[in-house]
XYZ file of C-alpha atoms in Angstrom:
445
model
C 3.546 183.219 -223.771
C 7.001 184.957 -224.183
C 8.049 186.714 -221.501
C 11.382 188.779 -220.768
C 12.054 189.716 -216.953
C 14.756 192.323 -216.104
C 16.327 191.533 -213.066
C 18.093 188.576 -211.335
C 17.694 188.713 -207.862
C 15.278 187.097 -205.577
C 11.768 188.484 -207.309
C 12.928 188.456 -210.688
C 14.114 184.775 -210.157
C 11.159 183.398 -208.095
C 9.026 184.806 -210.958
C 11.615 183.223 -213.706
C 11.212 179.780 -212.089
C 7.306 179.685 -211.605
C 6.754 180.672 -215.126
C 9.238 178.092 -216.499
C 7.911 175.734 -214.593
C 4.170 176.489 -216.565
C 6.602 176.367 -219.794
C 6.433 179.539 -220.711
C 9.144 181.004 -222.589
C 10.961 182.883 -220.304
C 14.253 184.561 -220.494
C 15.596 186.305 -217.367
C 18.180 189.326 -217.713
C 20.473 191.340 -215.853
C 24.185 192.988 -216.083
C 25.434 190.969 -213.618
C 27.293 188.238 -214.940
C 27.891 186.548 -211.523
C 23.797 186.165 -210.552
C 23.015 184.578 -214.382
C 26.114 182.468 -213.858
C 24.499 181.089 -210.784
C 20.717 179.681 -212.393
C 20.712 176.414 -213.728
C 17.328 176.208 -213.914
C 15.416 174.118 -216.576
C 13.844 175.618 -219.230
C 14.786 179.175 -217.937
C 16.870 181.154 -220.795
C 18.882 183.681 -219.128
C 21.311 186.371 -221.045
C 23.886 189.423 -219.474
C 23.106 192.154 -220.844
C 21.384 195.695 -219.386
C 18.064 195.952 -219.021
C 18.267 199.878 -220.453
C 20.016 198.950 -223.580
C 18.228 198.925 -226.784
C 20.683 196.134 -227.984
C 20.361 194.238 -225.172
C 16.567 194.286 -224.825
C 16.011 193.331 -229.043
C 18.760 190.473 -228.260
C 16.550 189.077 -225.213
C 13.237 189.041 -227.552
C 11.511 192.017 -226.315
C 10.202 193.453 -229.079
C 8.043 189.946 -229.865
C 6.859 189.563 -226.378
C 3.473 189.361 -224.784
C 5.173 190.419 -221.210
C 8.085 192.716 -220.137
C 8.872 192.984 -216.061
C 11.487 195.042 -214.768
C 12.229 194.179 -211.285
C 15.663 195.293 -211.112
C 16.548 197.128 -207.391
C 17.040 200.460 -208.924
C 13.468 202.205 -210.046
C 14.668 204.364 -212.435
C 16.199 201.286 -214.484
C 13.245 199.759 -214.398
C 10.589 202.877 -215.482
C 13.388 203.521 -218.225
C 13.386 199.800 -219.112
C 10.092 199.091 -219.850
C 9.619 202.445 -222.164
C 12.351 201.370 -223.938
C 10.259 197.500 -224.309
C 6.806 199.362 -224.874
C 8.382 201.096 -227.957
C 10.172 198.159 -229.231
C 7.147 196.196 -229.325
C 6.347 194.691 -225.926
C 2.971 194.249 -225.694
C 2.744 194.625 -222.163
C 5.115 196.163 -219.210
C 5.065 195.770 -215.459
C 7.553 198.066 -212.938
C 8.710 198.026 -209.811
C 8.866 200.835 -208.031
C 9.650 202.761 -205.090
C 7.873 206.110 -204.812
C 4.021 205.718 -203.382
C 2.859 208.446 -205.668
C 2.985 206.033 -208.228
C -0.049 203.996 -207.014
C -2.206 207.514 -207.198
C -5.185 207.202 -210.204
C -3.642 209.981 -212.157
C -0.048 208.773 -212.012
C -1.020 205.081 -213.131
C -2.765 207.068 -216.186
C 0.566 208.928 -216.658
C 2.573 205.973 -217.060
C 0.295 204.375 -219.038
C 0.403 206.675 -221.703
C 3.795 206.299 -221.592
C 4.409 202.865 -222.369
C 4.196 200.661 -218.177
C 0.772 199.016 -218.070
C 1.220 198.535 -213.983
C 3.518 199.173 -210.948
C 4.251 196.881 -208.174
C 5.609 199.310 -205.172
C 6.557 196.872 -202.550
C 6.645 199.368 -199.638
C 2.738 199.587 -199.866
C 2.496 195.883 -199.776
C 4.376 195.097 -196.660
C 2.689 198.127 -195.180
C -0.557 196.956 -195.962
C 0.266 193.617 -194.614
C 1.417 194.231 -190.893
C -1.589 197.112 -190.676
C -3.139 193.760 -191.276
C -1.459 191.644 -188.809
C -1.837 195.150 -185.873
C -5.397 194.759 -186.855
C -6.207 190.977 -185.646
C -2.748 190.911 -183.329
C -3.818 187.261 -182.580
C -3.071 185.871 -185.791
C -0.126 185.391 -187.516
C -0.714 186.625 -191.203
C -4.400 188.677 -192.234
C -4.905 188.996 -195.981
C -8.078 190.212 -197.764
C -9.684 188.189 -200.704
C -11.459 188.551 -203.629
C -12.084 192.252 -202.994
C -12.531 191.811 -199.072
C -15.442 188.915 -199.111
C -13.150 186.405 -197.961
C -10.155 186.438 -195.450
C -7.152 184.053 -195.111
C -5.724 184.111 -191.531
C -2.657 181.836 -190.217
C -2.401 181.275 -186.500
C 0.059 179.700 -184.008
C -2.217 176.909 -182.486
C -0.907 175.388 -179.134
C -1.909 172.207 -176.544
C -5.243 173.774 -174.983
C -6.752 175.145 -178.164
C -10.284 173.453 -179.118
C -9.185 172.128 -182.587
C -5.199 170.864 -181.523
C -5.620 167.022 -181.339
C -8.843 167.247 -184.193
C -9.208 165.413 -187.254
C -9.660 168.223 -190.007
C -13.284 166.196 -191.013
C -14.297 166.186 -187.423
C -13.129 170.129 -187.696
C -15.360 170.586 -190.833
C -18.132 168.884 -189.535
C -18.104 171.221 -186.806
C -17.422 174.817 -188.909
C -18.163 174.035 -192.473
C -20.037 177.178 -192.474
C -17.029 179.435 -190.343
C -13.977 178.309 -192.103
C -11.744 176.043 -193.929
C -8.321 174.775 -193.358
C -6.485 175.442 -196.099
C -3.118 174.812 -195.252
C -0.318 174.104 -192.755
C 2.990 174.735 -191.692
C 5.135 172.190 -189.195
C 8.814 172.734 -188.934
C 10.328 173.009 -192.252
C 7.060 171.730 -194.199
C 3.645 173.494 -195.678
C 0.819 170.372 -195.784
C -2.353 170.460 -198.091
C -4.374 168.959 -195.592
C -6.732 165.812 -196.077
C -9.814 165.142 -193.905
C -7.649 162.193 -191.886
C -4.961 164.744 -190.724
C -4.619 165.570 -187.586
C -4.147 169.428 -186.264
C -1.045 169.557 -183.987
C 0.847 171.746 -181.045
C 2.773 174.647 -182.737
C 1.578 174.118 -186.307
C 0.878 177.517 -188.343
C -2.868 176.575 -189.974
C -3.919 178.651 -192.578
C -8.160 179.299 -192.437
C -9.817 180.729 -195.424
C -12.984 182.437 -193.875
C -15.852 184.820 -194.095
C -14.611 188.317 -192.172
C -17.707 188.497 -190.253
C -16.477 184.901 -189.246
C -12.870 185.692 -187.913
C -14.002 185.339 -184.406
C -15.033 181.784 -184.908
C -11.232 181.191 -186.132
C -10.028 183.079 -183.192
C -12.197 180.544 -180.622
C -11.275 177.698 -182.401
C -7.622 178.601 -182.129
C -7.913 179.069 -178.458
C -7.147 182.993 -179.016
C -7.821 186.491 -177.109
C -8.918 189.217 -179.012
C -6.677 192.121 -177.747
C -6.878 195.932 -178.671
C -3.130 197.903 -179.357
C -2.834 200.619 -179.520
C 0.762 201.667 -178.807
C 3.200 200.477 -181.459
C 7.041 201.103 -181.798
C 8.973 200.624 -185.007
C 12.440 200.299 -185.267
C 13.494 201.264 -188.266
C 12.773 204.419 -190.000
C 12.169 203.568 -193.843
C 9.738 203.670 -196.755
C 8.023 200.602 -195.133
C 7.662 202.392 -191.937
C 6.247 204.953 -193.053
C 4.019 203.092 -195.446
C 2.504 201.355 -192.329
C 1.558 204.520 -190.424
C -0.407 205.599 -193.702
C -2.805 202.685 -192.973
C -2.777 203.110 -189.531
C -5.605 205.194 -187.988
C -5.028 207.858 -185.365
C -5.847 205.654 -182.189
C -2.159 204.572 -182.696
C 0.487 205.824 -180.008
C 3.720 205.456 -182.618
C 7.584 205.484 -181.498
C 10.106 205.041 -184.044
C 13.689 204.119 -183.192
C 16.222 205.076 -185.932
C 19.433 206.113 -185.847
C 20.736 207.889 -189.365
C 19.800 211.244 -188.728
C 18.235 211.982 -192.460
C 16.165 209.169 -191.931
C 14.841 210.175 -188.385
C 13.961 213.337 -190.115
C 12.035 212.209 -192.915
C 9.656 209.889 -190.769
C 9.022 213.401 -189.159
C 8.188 215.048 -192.735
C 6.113 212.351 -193.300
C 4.147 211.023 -190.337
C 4.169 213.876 -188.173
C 1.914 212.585 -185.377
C 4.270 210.136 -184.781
C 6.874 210.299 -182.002
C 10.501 209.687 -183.560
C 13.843 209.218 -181.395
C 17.362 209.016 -183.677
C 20.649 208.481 -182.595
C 19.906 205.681 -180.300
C 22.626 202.814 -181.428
C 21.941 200.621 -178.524
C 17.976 199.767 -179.221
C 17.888 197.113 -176.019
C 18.628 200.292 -173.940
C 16.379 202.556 -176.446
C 13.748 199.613 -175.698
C 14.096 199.888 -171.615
C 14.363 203.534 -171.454
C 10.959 203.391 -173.608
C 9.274 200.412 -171.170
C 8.343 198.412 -173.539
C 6.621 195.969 -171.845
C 3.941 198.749 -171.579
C 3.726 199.094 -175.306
C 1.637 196.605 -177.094
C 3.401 195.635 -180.487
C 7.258 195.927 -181.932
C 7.741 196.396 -185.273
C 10.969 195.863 -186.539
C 11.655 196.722 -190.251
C 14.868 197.807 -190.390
C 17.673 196.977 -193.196
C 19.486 193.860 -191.904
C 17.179 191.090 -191.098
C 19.623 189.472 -189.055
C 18.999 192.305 -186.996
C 14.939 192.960 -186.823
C 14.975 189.325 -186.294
C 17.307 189.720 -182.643
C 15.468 192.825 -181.865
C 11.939 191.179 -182.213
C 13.247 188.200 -179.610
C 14.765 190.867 -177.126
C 10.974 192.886 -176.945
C 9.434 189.297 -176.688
C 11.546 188.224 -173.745
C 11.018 192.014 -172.392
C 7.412 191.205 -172.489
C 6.012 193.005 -175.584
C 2.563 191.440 -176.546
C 3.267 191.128 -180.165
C 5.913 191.341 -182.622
C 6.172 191.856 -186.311
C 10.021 191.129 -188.191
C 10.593 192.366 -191.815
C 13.070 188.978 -193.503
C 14.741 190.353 -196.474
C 15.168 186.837 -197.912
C 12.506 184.463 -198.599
C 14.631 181.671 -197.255
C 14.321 183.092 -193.761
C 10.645 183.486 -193.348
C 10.458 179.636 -192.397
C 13.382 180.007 -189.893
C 11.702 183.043 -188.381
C 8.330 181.745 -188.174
C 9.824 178.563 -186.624
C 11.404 180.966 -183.512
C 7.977 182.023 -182.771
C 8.938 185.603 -183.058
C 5.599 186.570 -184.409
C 4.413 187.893 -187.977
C 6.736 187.573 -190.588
C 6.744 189.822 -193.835
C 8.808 189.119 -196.368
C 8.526 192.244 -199.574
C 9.745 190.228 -202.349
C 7.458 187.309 -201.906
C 4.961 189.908 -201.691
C 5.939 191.871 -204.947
C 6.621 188.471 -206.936
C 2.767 187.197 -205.396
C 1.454 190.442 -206.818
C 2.653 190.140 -210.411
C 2.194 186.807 -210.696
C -1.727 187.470 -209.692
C -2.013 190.233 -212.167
C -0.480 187.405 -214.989
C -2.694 185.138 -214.087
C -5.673 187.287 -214.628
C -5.203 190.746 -216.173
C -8.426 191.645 -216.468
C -8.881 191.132 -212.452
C -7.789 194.490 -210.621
C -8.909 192.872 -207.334
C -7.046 189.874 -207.735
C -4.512 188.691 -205.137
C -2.102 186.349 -205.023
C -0.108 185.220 -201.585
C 2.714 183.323 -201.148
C 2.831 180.584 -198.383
C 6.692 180.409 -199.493
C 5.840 176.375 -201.055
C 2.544 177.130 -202.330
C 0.138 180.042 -203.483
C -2.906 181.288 -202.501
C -4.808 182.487 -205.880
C -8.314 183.377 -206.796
C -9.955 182.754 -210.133
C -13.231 182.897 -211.986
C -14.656 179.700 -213.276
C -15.300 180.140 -217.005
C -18.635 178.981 -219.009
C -18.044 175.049 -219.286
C -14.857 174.835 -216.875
C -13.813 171.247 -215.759
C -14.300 172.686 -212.166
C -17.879 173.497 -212.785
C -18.744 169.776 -213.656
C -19.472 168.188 -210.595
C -19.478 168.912 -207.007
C -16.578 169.314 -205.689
C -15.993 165.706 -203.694
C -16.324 164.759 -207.140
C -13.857 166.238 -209.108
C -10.996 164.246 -207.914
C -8.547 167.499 -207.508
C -5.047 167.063 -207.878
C -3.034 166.079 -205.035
C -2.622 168.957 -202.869
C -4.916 171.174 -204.328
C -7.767 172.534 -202.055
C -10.453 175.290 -202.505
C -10.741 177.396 -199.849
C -13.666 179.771 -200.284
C -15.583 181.285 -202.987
C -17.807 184.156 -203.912
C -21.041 184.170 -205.817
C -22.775 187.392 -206.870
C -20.782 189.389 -204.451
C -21.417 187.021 -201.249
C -18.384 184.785 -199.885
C -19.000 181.313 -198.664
C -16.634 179.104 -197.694
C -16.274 175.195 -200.333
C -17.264 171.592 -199.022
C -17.430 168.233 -200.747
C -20.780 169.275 -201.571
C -20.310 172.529 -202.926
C -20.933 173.006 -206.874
C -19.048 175.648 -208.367
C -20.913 177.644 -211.115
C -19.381 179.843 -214.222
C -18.545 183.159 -212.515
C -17.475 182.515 -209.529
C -14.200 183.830 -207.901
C -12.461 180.664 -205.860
C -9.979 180.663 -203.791
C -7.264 178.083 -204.567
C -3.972 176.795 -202.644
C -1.632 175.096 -204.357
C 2.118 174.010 -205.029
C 3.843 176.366 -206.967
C 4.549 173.785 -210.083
C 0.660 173.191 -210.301
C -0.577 176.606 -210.646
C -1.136 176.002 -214.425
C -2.888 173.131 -213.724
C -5.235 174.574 -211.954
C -5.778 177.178 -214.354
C -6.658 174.993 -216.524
C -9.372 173.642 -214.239
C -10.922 176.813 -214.530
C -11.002 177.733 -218.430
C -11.303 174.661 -220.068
C-alpha cells in the first residue's frame, strides 16, 4: 500500500515507522527541513516540501496513493491538505483536527463530500480516556473494546494483593473465566507474559476482561472501589473541556487556569463548572481549595514538565487520585514509573486511532491502544484464517503475541489454551509494534 503522511512530528512519525516497518511504502512530509533531516529510519522515504502545495503533494506520490494523512499541528493545513490529495487522486484521506463539531454525523457527511474520508480530533480522545480512568479511579488506564463487550484495565499491583507473588498459570487456573493478563510493565520494560512468569510488587498488569467482570480484577489486585465525585483540573483547554462533556452532573468541577481568555471560555463552555483564573501559584491555589478534601486532580495543562510536578504536589497533599496529561510519548514510562497516577498521552492516542482505522476500514468500532512498546488491536478472523485452525495452545503464536479476549455473536469471553477461534470473531490481540502485520496475517490468510 502507498501511503503519504503530512506531518513530521511525534504522530506523523510513530505512524511513518510502524507502517515501514509492515513495508509499506511510505513517504513522510513536512516543510521543516530540520525534523526530515533528523529520521534515518529504514525504509521510510521522507521529502521537504508543504503539505498544501499542489507541487509538493504530486512530487510525494499523492495522486497514486491508496492513503493520505495529514497530521500536521495546524488543522486548517491539514483539512486543506487532504482536499487538495482527494482531487489529485488519493484514494483515501484522514485529518486531524481540533474543533469537536467535527465528530457530529452531519459534519463527517460534510467533509466527506468534500474529499476527508475521517477525522481524528485528539481532544475527544484524551477526554474520553481520563472520564475513563474517574470512572474506575482504582485502575490505572480503562479502555472499552470491541464496541464495549470487552474492557482492558492496567493497575498498580503492590506486596498484599492476592495475585503479587502468583504464577500467571496458577492466576488462570484460578480466573480463566474473569480475566486475562495480557501484559506488563516493570521499570523501563512492557512483558508478554508466559504461564511461568511471576506477577511482582509495583508492576503495571494489563487485564483484558468482561465489564461485568471488572470487580473480579479489582479483588484480585487488592483494590477499593471508591466513588469521586469532586474533581479539579488545572488547566483550562480543549482537553478540559472535552472531559467535562463526558462527565455526568454528580461531578463537583474546579478548574485552575490562569490566561484570562482561557478561564473564560471553560465558562462558555461548561458552565456548571466552577472556574478560578489568575491564580499563578497553583500549590497555594491547591491549599486555599483543600484539596485533600477533593477526590481526583487532573492536570492537563500545556507543559508536561509542569502537570507532572503539580500531580506529585496534590499526591503528597493527600489527593486520592491523580491524572497527568505527557505531551511526549517518551515520558509516559517516566511518569508511570513516579507513581503519579493515570497517564494520557494525545498523540499515542491519535496515532492508535488511525492506525486501527488502517488496519480495518470497514470496522467503525475498532480500537487500537498503545501500551507505548506494543498495541492492543482487535480483528475479525476471516473464513479459513490460520488462527481459526486449531485451538489456540495449538497454534504456536509468535513470541510475544497473546489473545486477550474475544467476542462471538455479540457476547465477550475472555481466550485460553483451549479456546477455538471461529471465522467472525472480533479478538483482541497484544503485540510488539514490528509484528502487527504478522498478526494480520494470522487472521486473513
Amino acid at each position: 500500500m502507498k501511503i503519504v503522511i503530512a506531518g513530521a512530528q511525534e504522530v506523523g512519525t510513530h505512524l511513518a515507522k510502524l507502517l515501514a516497518k509492515e513495508n509499506h511504502d511510505v513517504v513522510l512530509m513536512d516543510s521543516d527541513i530540520k525534523l526530515i533531516s533528523q529520521l534515518t529510519f529504514m525504509n521510510l522515504m521522507t521529502m521537504v516540501g508543504k503539505p498544501t502545495s499542489i507541487h509538493s503533494l504530486k512530487e510525494a506520490g499523492v495522486p497514486e496513493c491508496n492513503l493520505f494523512i495529514a497530521v500536521t499541528p495546524d488543522e486548517s493545513t491539514n483539512i486543506h491538505a487532504c482536499i487538495l490529495a482527494a482531487n489529485l487522486g488519493a484514494r483515501r484521506t484522514m485529518a486531524r483536527v481540533d474543533n469537536y463539531e467535527t465528530q457530529k454525523a452531519d459534519s463527517a457527511e460534510f467533509y466527506k463530500r468534500i474529499g476527508i474520508s475521517d477525522l481524528v480530533y485528539p481532544e475527544m480522545l484524551g477526554g474520553q480516556f481520563i472520564a475513563a480512568a474517574i470512572s474506575r479511579p482504582w485502575a490505572r488506564q480503562s479502555v472499552s473494546l470491541c464496541d464495549g463487550n470487552l474492557l482492558l484495565l492496567a493497575v498498580k499491583v503492590r506486596d498484599g494483593a492476592p495475585i503479587v507473588g502468583q504464577k500467571l498459570m496458577d492466576i488462570g487456573r484460578m480466573h480463566h473465566e474473569a480475566f486475562h493478563v495480557a501484559a506488563i510493565r516493570r521499570d523501563e520494560d512492557l512483558i508478554i507474559p508466559r504461564g511461568n512468569d511471576v506477577v511482582q510488587n509495583e508492576d503495571l498488569v494489563y487485564f483484558v476482561t468482561l465489564p461485568h467482570k471488572a470487580d473480579v480484577v479489582r479483588f484480585a489486585c487488592g483494590k477499593k472501589n471508591r466513588d469521586l465525585r469532586r474533581i479539579i483540573v488545572l488547566g483550562g483547554n480543549r482537553l478540559g473541556i472535552q472531559l467535562c462533556y463526558y462527565l455526568n452532573r454528580k461531578y463537583d468541577i474546579v478548574f485552575i487556569e490562569d490566561d484570562e481568555l482561557n478561564a473564560n471560555h471553560v465558562m462558555d463552555s461548561v458552565p456548571q463548572v466552577k472556574v478560578i483564573k489568575g491564580m499563578k501559584n497553583y500549590i497555594e491555589t491547591l491549599q486555599d481549595l483543600n484539596i485533600n478534601e477533593h477526590d481526583t486532580f487532573v492536570a492537563v495543562g500545556p507543559d508536561s514538565d509542569s502537570n507532572i510536578l503539580a500531580c506529585l504536589t496534590a499526591k503528597k497533599m493527600g489527593v486520592g487520585k491523580s491524572i497527568v496529561e505527557v505531551g511526549d510519548v517518551e515520558q509516559v514510562t517516566m511518569a508511570q514509573n513516579l507513581n503519579i497516577g493515570s497517564t494520557v498521552n494525545k498523540k499515542s492516542l491519535t496515532a492508535a486511532s488511525i492506525y486501527q482505522i488502517l488496519l480495518d476500514s470497514d470496522k467503525t468500532n475498532a480500537k487500537c491502544f498503545s501500551l507505548i512498546d506494543a498495541e492492543v488491536v482487535d480483528l475479525t478472523a476471516q473464513n479459513n484464517a490460520s488462527i481459526t485452525l486449531k485451538p489456540v495452545m495449538e497454534l504456536r503464536l509468535p513470541k510475544g503475541i497473546t489473545l486477550g479476549g474475544l467476542v462471538r455473536n455479540g457476547v465477550g469471553q475472555t481466550v485460553t489454551g483451549q479456546t477455538h477461534i471461529q471465522p467472525g470473531d472480533q479478538v483482541v490481540v497484544i503485540c510488539p509494534n514490528e509484528s502487527i502485520a504478522t498478526v494480520q496475517e494470522l487472521f486473513t490468510k
